[in-house]
Coordinates of C-alpha atoms and ligand atoms in Angstrom, one line a residue:
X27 CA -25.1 -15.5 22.7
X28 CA -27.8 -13.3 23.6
X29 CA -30.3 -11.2 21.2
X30 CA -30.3 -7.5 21.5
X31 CA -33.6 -5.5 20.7
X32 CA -32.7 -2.8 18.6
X33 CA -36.0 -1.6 17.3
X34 CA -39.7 -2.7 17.0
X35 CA -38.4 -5.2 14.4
X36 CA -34.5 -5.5 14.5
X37 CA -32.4 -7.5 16.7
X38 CA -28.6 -8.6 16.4
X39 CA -25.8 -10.6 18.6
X40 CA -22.6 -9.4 19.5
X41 CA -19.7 -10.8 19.0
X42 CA -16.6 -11.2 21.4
X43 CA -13.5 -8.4 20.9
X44 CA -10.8 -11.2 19.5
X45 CA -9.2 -13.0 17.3
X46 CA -11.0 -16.5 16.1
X47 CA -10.4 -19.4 18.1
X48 CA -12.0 -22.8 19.1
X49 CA -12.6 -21.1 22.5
X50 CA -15.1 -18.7 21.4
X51 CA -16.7 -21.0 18.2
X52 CA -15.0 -17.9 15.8
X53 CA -18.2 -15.6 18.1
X54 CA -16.0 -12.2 16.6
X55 CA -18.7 -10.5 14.9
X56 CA -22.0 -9.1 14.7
X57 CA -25.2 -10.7 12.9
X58 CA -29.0 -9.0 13.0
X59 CA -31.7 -10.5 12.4
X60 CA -35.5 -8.7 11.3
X61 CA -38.4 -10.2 11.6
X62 CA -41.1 -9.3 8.7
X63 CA -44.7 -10.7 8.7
X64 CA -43.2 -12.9 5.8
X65 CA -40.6 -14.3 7.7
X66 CA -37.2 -13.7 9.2
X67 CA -34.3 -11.9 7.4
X68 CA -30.8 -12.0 8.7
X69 CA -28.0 -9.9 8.3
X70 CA -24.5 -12.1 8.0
X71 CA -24.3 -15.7 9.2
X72 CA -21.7 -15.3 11.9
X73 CA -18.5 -17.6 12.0
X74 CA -19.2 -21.0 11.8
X75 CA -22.3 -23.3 11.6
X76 CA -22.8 -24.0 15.1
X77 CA -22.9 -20.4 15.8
X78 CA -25.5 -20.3 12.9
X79 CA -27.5 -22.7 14.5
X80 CA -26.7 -20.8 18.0
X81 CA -27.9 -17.8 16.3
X82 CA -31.0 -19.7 15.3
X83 CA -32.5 -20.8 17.8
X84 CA -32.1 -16.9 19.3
X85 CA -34.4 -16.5 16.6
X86 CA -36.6 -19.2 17.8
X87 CA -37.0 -17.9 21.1
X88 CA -38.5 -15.1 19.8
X89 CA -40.8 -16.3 16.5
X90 CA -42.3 -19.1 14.8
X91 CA -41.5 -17.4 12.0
X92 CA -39.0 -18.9 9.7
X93 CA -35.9 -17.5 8.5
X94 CA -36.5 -16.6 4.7
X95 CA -33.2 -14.4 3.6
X96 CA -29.8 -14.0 5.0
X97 CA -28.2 -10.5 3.2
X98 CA -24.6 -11.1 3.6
X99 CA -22.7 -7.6 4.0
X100 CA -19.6 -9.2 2.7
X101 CA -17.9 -12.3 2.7
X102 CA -15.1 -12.1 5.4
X103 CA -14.8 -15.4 7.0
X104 CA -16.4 -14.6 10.6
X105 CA -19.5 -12.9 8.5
X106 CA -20.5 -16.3 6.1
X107 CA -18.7 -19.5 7.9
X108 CA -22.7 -20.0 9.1
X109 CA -23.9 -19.4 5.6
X110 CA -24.5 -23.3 5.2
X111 CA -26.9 -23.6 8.1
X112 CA -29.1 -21.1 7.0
X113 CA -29.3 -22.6 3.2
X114 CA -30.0 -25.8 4.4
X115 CA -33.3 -23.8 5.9
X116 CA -34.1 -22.7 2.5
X117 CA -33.1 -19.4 3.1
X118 CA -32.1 -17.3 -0.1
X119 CA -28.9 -15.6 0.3
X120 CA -28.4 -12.3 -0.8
X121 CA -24.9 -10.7 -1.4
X122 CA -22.7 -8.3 -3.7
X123 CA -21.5 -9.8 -7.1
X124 CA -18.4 -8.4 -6.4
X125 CA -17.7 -11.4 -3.6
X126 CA -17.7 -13.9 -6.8
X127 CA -14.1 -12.6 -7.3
X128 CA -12.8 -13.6 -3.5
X129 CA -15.5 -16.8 -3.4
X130 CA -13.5 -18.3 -6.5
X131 CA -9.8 -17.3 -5.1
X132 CA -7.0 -18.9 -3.6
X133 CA -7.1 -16.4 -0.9
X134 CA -10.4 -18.0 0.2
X135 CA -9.7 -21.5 0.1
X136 CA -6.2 -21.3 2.3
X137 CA -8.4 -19.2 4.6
X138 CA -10.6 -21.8 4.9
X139 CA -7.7 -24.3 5.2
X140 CA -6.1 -22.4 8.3
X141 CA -9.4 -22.2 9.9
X142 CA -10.1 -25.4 9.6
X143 CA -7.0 -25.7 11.6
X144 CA -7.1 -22.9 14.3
X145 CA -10.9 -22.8 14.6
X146 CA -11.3 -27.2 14.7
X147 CA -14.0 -28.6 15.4
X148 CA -16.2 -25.8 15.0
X149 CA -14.8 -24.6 11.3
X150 CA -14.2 -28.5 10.1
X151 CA -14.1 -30.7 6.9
X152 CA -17.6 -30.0 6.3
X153 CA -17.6 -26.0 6.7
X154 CA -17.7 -24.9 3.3
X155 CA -18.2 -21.7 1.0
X156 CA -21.4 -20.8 -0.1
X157 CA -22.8 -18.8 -3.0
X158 CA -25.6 -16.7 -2.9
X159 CA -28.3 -17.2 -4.4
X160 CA -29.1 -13.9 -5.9
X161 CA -26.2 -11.9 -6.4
X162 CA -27.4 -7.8 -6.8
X163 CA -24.7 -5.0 -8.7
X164 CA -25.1 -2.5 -7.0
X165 CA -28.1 0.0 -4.7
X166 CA -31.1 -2.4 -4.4
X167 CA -34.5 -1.6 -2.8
X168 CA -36.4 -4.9 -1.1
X169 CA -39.8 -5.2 0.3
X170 CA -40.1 -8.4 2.4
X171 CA -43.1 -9.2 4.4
X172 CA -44.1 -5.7 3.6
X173 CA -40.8 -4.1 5.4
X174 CA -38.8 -2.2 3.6
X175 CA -34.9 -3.1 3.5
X176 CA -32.0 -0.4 1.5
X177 CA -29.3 -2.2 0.6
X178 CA -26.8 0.2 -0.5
X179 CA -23.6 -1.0 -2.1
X180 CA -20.9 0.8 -0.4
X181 CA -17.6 -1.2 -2.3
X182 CA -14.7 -1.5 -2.7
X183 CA -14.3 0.3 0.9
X184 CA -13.3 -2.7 3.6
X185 CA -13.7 -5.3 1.0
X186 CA -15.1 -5.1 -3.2
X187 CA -18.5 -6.0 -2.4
X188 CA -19.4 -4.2 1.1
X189 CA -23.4 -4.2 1.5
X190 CA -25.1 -2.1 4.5
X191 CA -28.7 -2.7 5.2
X192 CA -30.9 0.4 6.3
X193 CA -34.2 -0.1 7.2
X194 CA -36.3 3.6 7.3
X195 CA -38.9 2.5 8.2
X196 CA -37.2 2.2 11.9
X197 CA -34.2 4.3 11.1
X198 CA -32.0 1.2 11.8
X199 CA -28.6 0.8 9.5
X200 CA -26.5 -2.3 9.3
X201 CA -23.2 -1.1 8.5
X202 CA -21.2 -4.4 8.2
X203 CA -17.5 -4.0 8.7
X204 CA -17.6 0.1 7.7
X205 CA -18.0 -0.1 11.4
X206 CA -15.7 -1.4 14.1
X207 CA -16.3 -0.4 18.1
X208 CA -14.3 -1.2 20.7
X209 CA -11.4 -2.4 19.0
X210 CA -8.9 -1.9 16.6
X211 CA -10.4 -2.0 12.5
X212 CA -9.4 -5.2 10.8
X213 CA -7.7 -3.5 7.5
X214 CA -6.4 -6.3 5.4
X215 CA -7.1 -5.5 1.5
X216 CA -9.4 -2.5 2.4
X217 CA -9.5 0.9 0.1
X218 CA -9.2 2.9 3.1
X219 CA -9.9 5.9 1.1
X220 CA -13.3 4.5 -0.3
X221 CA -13.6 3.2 3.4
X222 CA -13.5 6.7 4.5
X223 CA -15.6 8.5 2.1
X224 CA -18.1 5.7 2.3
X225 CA -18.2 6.9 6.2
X226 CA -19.6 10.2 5.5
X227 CA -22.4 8.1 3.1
X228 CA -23.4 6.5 6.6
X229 CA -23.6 9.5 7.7
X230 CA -26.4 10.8 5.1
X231 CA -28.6 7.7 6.2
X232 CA -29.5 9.8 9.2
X233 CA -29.9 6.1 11.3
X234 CA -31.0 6.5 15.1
X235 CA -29.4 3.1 15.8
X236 CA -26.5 1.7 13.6
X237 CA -25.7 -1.9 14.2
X238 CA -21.4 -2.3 13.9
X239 CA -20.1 -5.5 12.3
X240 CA -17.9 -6.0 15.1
X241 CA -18.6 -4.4 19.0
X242 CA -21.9 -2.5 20.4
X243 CA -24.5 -0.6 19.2
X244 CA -24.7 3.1 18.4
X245 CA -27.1 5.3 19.1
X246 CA -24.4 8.3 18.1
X247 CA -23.7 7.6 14.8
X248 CA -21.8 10.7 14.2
X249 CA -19.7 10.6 17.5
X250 CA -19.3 6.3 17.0
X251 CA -18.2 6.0 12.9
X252 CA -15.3 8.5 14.4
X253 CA -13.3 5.5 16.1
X254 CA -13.0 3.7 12.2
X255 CA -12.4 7.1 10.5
X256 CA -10.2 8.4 12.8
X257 CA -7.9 5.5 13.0
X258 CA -8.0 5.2 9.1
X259 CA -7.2 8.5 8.5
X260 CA -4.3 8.3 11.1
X261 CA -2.8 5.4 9.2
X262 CA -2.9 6.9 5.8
X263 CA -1.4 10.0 7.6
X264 CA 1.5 8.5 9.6
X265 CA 1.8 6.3 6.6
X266 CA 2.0 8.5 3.7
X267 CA 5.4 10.3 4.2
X268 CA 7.5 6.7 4.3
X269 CA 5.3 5.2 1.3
X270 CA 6.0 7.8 -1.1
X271 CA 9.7 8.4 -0.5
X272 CA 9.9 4.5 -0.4
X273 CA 11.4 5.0 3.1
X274 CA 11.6 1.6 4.6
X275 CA 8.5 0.9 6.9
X276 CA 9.6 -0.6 9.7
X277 CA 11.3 2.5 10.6
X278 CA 7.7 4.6 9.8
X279 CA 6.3 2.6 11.9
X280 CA 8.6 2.9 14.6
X281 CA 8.2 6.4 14.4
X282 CA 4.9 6.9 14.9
X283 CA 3.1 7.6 18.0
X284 CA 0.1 5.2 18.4
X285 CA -1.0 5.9 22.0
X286 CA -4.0 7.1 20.9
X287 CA -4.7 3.7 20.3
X288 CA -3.2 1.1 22.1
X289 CA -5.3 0.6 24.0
X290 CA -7.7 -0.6 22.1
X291 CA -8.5 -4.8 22.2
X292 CA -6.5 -5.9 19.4
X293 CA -4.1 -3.1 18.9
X294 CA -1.3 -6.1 19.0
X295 CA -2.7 -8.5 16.9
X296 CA -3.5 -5.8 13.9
X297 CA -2.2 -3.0 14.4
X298 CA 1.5 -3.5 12.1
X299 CA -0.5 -5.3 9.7
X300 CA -3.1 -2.5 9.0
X301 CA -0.2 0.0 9.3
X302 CA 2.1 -2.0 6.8
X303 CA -1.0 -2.8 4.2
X304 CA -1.6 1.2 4.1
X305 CA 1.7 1.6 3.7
X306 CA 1.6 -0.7 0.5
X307 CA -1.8 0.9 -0.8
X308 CA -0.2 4.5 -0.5
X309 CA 2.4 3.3 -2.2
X310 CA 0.4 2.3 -5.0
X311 CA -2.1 5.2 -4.9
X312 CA 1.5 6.8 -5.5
X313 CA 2.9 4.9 -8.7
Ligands
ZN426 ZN1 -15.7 -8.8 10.4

């Protein structure tokens, strides 16, 4: 784990390109960190504790400074699995109130279940969910250390309570998981209409740098968001014929060329998924 500079104040670490495993601690996503005169804020807790605490002392090589806030752009697994290590540093956690719904569900304990499993020792018995601490509704302004932070509430796109981070004062946007380089979008659940639309309110931001929750930097925004809204719009297009005939999908999804990206890291692993969980949501849009 090494800490990118990514303006005067803003820093993040990048994830690997794969799925989460005990070989690379559950290390699949991005976190930022700023540093304010007030303290440090960071943006998502990474995968798993130790990574948090990886993550931390990254932090420490560069400031005193202690970490104050974590803003959490939404609670998939490899984004608050580290939440713990930063509350135990009396950090207050900031999040949408719309993660209350997923925080309390089934859904999240049986995830935390099989990664206990496939991501032992480093997700364990003493991982845990954690709440934040002040949960906002919706567009909220900050001022921390005399920095200002946007938080603009761009749900239900890739999950209900999606949270990117601008800061103008260095034209620096944390999109969280509206943003996926170098590999193949994780879909699940996603609104991949709102997703898109919520694309083109990226856009507006104007950012010089936007930090992706998963793969590099951009310094392109317009030319980078067009790997996720590309490949979004291509599933809800090769999708939409089969869903609303209720042609079967395997035979959809035969049918569709995807050499456009194949060759993307993680085609393999997510590709039918995202295709087949379109296929449901069109479907539904349908009914
Ligand atoms: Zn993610």
């Amino acid at each position: 784990m090494v800490a990118h500079q990514v303006s005067a104040s803003a820093w993040y670490v990048e994830g690997v390109s794969a799925l989460g495993s005990a070989a690379n601690q559950n290390f699949i996503s991005n976190a930022g960190f700023v540093i304010t005169p007030a303290g440090v804020v960071v943006i998502d807790a990474l995968g798993s504790p130790a990574l948090a605490e990886r993550l931390t002392a990254e932090i420490r090589k560069i400031t005193p400074l202690p970490v104050t806030h974590v803003i959490v752009t939404h609670y998939h697994a490899d984004h608050i699995y580290g939440l713990q290590t930063f509350k135990a540093l009396g950090a207050r956690i900031i999040a949408h109130r719309a993660a209350k719904e997923y925080l309390n569900s089934e859904t999240a304990r049986l995830r935390m279940e099989v990664s206990r499993q496939e991501i032992a020792p480093w997700v364990n018995a003493d991982t845990r969910l954690v709440e934040a601490d002040e949960w906002i509704d919706g567009d909220t302004d900050l001022t921390i250390g005399g920095v200002q932070f946007r938080l603009k509430s761009v749900g239900p796109s890739h999950t209900p309570e999606d949270l990117v981070i601008y800061l103008p004062g260095e034209k620096v946007l944390f999109a969280g998981d509206l943003v996926f380089r170098n590999r193949i979008p994780f879909v699940g659940q996603a609104d991949s209409r709102r997703w898109i639309a919520a694309l083109d309110d990226l856009l507006a931001f104007d950012a010089k740098v936007v930090v992706p929750g998963h793969g590099p930097l951009s310094r392109d925004a317009r030319q980078d968001l067009k790997l996720t809204r590309d490949y979004l719009a291509y599933l809800r297009t090769s999708m939409s014929k089969a869903a609303h005939n209720l042609d079967p999908f395997e035979a959809a999804y035969a049918a569709t060329d995807w050499s456009q990206f194949e060759h993307l890291p993680l085609f393999r692993a997510a590709n039918r998924m995202n295709a087949y969980n379109t296929y449901l949501l069109l479907e539904a849009e349908g009914r």
